[in-house]
PDB file of C-alpha atoms in Angstrom:
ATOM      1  CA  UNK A  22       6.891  98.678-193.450  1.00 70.00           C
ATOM      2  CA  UNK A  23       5.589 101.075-196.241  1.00 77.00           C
ATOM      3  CA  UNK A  24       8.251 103.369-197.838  1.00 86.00           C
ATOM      4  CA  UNK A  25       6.072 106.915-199.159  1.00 91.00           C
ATOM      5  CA  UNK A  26       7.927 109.196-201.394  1.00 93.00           C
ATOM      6  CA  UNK A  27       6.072 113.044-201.598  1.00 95.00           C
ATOM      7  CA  UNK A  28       7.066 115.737-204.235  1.00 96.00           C
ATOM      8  CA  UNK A  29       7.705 117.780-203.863  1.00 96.00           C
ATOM      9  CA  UNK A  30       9.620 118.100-200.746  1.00 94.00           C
ATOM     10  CA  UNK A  31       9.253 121.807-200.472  1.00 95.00           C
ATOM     11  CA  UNK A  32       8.123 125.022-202.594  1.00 97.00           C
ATOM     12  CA  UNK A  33       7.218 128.637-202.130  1.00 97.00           C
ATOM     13  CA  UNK A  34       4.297 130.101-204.077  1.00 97.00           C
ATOM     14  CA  UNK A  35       2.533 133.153-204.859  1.00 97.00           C
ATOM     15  CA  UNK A  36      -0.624 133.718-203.010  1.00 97.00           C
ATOM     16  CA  UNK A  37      -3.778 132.853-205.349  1.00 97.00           C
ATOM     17  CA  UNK A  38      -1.718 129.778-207.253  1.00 97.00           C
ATOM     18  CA  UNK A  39      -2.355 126.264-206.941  1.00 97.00           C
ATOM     19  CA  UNK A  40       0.028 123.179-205.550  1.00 98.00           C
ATOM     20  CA  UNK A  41      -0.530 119.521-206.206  1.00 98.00           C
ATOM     21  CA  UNK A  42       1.460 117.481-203.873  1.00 98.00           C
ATOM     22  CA  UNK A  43       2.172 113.860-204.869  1.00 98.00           C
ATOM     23  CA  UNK A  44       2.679 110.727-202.519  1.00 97.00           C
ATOM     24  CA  UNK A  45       3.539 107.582-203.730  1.00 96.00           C
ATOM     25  CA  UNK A  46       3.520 104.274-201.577  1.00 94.00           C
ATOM     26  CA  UNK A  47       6.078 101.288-202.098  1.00 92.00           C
ATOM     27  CA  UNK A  48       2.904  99.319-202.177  1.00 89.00           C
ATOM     28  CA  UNK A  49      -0.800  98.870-202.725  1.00 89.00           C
ATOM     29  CA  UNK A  50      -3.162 100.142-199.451  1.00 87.00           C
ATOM     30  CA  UNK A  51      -6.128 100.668-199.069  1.00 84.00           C
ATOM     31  CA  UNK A  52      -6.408 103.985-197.407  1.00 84.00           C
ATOM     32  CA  UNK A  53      -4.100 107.128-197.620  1.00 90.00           C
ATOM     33  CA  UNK A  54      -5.021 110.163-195.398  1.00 92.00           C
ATOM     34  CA  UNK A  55      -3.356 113.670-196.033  1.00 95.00           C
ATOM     35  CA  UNK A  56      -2.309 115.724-193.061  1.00 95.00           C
ATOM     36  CA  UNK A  57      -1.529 119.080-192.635  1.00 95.00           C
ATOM     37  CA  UNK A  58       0.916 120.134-189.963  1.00 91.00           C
ATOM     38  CA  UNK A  59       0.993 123.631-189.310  1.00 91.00           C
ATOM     39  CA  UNK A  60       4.186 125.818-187.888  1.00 86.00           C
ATOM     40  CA  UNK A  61       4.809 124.250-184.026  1.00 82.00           C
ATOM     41  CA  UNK A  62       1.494 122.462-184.177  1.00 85.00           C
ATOM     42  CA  UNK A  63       0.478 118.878-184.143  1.00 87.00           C
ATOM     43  CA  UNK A  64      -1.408 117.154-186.946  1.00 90.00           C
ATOM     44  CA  UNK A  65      -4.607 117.491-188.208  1.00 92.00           C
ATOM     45  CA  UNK A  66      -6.291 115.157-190.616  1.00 92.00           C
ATOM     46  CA  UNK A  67      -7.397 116.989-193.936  1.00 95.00           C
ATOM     47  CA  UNK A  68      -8.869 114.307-195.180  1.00 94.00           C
ATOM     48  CA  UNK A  69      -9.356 110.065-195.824  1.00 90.00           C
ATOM     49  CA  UNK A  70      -8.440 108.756-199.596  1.00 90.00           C
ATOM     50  CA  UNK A  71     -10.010 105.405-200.488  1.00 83.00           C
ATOM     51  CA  UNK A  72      -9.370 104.452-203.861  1.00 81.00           C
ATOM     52  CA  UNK A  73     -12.533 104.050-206.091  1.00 79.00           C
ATOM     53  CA  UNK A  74     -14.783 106.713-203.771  1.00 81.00           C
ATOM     54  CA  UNK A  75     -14.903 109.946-203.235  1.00 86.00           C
ATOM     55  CA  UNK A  76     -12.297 111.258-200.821  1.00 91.00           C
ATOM     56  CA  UNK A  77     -14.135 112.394-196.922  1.00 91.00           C
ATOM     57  CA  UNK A  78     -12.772 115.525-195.571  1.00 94.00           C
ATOM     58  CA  UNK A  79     -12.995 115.703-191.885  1.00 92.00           C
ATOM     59  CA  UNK A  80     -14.363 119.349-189.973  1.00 91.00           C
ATOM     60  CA  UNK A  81     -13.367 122.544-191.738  1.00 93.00           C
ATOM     61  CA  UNK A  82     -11.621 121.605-194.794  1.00 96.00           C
ATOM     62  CA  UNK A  83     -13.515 121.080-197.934  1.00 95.00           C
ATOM     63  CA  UNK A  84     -13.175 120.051-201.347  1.00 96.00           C
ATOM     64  CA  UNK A  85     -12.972 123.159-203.552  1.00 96.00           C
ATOM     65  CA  UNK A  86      -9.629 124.238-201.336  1.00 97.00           C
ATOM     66  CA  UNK A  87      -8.132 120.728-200.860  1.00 97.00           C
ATOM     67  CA  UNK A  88      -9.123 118.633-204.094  1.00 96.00           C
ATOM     68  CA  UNK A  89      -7.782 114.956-203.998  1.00 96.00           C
ATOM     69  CA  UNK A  90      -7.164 112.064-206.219  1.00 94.00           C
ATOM     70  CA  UNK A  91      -6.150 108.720-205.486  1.00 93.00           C
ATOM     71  CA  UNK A  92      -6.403 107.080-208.930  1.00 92.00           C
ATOM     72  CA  UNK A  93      -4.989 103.881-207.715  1.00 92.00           C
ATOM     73  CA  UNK A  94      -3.897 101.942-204.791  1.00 91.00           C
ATOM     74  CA  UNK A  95      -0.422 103.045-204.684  1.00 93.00           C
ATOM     75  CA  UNK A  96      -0.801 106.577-205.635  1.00 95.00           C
ATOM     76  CA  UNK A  97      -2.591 109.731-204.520  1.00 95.00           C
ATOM     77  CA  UNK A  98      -2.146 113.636-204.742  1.00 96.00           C
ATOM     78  CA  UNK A  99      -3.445 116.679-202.787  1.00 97.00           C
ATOM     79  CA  UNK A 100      -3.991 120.081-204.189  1.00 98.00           C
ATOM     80  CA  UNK A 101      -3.860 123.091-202.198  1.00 98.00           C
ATOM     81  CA  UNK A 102      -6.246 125.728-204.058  1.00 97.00           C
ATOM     82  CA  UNK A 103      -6.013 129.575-204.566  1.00 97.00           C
ATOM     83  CA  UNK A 104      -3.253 129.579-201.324  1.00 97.00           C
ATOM     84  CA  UNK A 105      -2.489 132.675-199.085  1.00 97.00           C
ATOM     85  CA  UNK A 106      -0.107 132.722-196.661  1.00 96.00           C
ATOM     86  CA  UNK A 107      -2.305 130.829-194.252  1.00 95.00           C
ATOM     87  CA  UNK A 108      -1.525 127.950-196.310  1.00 97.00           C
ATOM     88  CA  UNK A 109       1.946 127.919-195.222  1.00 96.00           C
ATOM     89  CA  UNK A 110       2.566 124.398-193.687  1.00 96.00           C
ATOM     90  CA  UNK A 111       4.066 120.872-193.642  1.00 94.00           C
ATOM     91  CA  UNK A 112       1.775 118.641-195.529  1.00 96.00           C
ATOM     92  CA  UNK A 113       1.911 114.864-194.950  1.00 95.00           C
ATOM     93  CA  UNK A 114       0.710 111.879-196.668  1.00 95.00           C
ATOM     94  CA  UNK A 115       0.033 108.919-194.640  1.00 92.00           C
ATOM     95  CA  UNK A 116      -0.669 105.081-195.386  1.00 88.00           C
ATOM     96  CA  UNK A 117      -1.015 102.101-193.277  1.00 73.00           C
ATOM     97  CA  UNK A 118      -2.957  98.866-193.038  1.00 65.00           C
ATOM     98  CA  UNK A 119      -0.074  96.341-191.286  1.00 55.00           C
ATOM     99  CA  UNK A 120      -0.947  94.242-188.889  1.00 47.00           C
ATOM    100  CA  UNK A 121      -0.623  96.040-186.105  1.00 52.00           C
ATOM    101  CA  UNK A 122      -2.351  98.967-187.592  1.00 63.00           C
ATOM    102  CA  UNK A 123       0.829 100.817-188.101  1.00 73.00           C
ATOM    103  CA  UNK A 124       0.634 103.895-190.311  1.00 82.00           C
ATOM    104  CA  UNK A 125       3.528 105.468-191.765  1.00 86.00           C
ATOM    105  CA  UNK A 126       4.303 108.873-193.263  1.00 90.00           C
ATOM    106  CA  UNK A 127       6.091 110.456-195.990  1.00 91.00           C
ATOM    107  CA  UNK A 128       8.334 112.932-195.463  1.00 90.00           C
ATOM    108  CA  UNK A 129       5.906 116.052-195.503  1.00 93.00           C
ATOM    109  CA  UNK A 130       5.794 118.511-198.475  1.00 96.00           C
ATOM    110  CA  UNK A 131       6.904 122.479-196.734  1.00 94.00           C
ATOM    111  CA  UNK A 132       4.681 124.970-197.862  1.00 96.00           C
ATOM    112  CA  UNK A 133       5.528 128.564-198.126  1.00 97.00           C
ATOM    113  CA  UNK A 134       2.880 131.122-199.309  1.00 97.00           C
ATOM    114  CA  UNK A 135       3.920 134.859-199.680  1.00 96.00           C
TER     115      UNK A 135
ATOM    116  CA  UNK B 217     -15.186 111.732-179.454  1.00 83.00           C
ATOM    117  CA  UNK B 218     -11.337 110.025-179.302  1.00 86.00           C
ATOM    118  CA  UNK B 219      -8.442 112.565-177.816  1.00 91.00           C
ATOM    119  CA  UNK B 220      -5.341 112.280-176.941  1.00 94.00           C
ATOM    120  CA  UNK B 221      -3.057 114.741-174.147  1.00 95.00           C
ATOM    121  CA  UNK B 222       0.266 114.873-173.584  1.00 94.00           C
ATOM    122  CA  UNK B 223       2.490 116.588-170.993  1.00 88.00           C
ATOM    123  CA  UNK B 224       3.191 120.383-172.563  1.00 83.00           C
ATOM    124  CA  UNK B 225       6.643 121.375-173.562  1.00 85.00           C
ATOM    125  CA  UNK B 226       9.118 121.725-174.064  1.00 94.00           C
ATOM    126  CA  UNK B 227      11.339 119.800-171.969  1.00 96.00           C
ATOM    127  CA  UNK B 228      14.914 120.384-171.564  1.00 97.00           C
ATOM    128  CA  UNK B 229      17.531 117.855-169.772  1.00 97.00           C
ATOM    129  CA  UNK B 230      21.244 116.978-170.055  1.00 97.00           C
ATOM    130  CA  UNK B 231      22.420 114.132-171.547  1.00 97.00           C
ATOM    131  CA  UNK B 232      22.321 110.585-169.095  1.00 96.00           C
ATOM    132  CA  UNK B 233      18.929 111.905-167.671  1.00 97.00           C
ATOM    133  CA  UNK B 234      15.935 110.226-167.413  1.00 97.00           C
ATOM    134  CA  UNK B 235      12.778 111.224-169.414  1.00 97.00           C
ATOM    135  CA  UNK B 236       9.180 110.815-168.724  1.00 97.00           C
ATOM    136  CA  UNK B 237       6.542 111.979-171.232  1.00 97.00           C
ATOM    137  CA  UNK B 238       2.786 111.851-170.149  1.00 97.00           C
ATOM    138  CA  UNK B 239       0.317 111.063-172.557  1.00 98.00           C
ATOM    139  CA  UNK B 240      -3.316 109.996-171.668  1.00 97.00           C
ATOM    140  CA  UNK B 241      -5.998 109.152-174.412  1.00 96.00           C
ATOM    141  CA  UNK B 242     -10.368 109.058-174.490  1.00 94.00           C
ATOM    142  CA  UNK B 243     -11.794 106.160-176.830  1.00 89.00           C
ATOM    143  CA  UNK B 244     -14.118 103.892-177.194  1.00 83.00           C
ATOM    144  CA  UNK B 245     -13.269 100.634-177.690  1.00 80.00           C
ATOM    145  CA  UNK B 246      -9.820  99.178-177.643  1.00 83.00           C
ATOM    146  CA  UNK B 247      -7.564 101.648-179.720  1.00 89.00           C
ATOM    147  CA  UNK B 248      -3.703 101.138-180.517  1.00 90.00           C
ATOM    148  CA  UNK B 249      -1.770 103.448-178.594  1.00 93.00           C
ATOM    149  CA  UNK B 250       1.505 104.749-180.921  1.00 94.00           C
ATOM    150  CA  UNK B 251       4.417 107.351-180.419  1.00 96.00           C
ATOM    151  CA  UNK B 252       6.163 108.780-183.059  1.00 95.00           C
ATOM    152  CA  UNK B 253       8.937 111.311-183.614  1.00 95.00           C
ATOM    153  CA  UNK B 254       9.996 113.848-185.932  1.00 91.00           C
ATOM    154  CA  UNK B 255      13.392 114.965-185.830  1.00 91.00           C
ATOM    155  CA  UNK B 256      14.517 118.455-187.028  1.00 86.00           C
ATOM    156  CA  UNK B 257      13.393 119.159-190.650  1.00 79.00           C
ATOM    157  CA  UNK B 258      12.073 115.693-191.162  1.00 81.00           C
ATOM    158  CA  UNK B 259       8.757 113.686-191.336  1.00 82.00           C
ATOM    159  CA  UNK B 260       7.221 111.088-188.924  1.00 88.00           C
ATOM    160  CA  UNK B 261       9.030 108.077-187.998  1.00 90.00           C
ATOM    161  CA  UNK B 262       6.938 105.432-185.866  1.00 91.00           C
ATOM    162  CA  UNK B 263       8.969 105.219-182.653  1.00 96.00           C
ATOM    163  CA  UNK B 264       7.015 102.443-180.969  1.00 95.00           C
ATOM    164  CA  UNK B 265       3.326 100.757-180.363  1.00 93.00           C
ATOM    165  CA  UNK B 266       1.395  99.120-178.368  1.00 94.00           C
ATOM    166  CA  UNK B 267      -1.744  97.100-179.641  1.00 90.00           C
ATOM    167  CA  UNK B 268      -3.535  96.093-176.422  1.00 90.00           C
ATOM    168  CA  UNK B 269      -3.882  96.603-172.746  1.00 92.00           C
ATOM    169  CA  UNK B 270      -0.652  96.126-170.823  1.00 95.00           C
ATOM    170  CA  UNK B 271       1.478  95.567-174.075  1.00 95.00           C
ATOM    171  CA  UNK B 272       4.839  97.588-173.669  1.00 97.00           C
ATOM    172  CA  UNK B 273       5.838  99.160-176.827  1.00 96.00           C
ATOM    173  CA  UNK B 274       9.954  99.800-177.176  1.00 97.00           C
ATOM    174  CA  UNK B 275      12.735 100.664-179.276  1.00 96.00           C
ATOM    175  CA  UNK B 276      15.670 102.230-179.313  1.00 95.00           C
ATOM    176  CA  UNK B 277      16.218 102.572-175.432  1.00 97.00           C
ATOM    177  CA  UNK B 278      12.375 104.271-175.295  1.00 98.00           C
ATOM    178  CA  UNK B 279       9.579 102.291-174.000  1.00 98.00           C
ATOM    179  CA  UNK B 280       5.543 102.883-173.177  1.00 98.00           C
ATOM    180  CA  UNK B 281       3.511 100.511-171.494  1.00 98.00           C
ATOM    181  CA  UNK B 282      -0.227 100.712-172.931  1.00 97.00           C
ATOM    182  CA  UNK B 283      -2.333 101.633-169.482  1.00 96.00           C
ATOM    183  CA  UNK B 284      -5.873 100.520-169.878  1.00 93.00           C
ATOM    184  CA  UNK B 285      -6.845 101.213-166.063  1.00 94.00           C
ATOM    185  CA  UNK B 286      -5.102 104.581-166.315  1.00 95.00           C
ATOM    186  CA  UNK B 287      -6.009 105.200-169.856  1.00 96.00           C
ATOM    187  CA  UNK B 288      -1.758 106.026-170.200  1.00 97.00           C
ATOM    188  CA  UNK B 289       0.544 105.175-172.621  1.00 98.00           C
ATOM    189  CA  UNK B 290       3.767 107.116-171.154  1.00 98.00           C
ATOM    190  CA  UNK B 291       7.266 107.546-172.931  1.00 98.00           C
ATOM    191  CA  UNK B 292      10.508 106.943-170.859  1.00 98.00           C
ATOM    192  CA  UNK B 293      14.155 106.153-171.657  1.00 98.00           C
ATOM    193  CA  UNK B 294      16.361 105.430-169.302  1.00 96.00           C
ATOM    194  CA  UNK B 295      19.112 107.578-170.347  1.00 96.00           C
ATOM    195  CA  UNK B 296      18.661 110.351-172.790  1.00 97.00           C
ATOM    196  CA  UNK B 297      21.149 111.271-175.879  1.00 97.00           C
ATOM    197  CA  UNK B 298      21.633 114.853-177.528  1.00 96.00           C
ATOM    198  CA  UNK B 299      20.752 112.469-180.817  1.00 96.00           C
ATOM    199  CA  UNK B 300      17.159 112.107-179.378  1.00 97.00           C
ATOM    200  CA  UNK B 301      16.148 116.236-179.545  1.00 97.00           C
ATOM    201  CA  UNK B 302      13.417 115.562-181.588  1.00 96.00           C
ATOM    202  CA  UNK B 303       9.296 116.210-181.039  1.00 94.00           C
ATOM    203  CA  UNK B 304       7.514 113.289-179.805  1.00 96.00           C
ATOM    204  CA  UNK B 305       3.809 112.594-180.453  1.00 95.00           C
ATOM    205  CA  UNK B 306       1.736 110.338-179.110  1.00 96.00           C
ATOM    206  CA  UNK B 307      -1.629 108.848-180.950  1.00 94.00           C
ATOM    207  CA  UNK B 308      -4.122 106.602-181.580  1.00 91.00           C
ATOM    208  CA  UNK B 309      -5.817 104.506-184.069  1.00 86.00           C
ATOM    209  CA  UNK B 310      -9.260 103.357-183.159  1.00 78.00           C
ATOM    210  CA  UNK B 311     -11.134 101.374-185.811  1.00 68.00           C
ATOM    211  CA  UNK B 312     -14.543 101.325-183.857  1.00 56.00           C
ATOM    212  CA  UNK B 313     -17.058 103.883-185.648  1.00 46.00           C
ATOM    213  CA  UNK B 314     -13.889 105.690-187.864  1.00 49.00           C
ATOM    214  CA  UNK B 315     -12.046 105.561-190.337  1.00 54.00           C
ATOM    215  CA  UNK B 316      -8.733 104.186-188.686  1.00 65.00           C
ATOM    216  CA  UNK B 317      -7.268 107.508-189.197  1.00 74.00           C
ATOM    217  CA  UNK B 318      -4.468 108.181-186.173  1.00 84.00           C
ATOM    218  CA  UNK B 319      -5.386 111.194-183.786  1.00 88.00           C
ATOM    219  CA  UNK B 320      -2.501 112.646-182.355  1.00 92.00           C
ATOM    220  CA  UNK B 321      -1.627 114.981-179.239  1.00 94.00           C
ATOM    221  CA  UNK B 322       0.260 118.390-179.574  1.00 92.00           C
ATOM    222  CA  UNK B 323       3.280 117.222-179.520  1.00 94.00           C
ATOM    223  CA  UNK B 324       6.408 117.612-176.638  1.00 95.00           C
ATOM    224  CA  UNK B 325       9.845 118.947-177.722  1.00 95.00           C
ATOM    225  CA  UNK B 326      12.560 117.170-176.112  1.00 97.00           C
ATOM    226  CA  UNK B 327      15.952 119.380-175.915  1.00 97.00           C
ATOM    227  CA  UNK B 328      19.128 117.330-174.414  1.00 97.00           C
ATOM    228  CA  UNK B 329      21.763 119.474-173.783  1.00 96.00           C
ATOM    229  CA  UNK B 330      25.307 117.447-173.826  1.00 94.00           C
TER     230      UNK B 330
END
């Protein structure tokens, strides 16, 4: 199984500042998604990292607010742009390509906006 | 396109009782049927799986039998443990036509009371 690291674990910012989240993965994959889990909701898909390609946002989240990198195959961050309180959730990074097409999870980044 | 429901929550028993979860799914194709949990103030932890029709997923006392006729991939455990209060998800991952990204239900909280 993959091991993913995040950073940072949790942080409370000013509305109208930037965060770049970081997830690292124990080892190389091909894809990494980025979740967003929002306070007693489920999870939605932000959007799919590939490296080498430009990342694909899925329905209602584009990439001025949630710019991505994912510079190699074990690394990838998410920035959350010009946040209001809105903002305020559990982020998640998310890799998997095992043979059973598991997919594991870091252990979320907690937003706070005020 | 692909969905997953599960049974609303939350659901409260005592400890020693049995637990049932619903979860049903829509896809095309042949999907892999997961469940994870997330314990209080933590990630995502991949519970079980189940890759094709009639496989039964388990671990840790909690099993799901992957339900093609039914389209149902329903938790149980025999005999619950305050230790297992946690939210349960159940998703998919369907490779046909997406990106392999998992698509998750709402979620149930499970409260066992000792």
């Amino acid at each position: 199984s993959a091991v993913i690291s995040q950073k940072p674990s949790r942080d409370i910012c000013q509305r109208g500042t930037s965060l770049t989240i970081q997830c690292q993965v124990d080892s190389q994959v091909t894809m990494m998604f980025w979740y967003r889990q929002q306070p007693g909701q489920s999870l939605t898909l932000i959007a799919t990292a590939n490296q080498g390609s430009e990342a694909t946002y899925e329905s209602g989240f584009v990439i001025d607010k949630f710019p991505i990198s994912r510079p190699n195959l074990t690394f990838s961050t998410l920035t959350v742009s010009n946040m209001s309180p809105e903002d305020s959730s559990i982020y998640l990074c998310s890799s998997g390509q095992g043979t059973y097409n598991e997919q594991f999870f870091g252990p979320g980044t907690r937003l706070t906006v005020l | 396109g692909d969905s997953v429901t599960q049974m609303e929550g939350p659901v409260t028993l005592s400890e020693e009782a049995f637990l049932t979860i619903n979860c049903t799914y829509t896809a095309t194709g042949y999907p892999s049927l997961f469940w994870y949990v997330q314990y209080p103030g933590e990630g995502l932890q991949l519970l079980l799986k189940a890759t094709k029709a009639d496989d039964k997923g388990s671990n840790k006392g909690f099993e799901a039998t992957y339900r093609k006729e039914t389209t149902s991939f329903h938790l149980e455990k025999g005999s619950v443990q305050v230790s297992d209060s946690a939210v349960y998800f159940c998703a998919l991952r369907n490779y046909g036509g997406s990106q392999g990204n998992l698509i998750f239900g709402k979620g149930t909280k499970l409260s066992v009371k000792p």
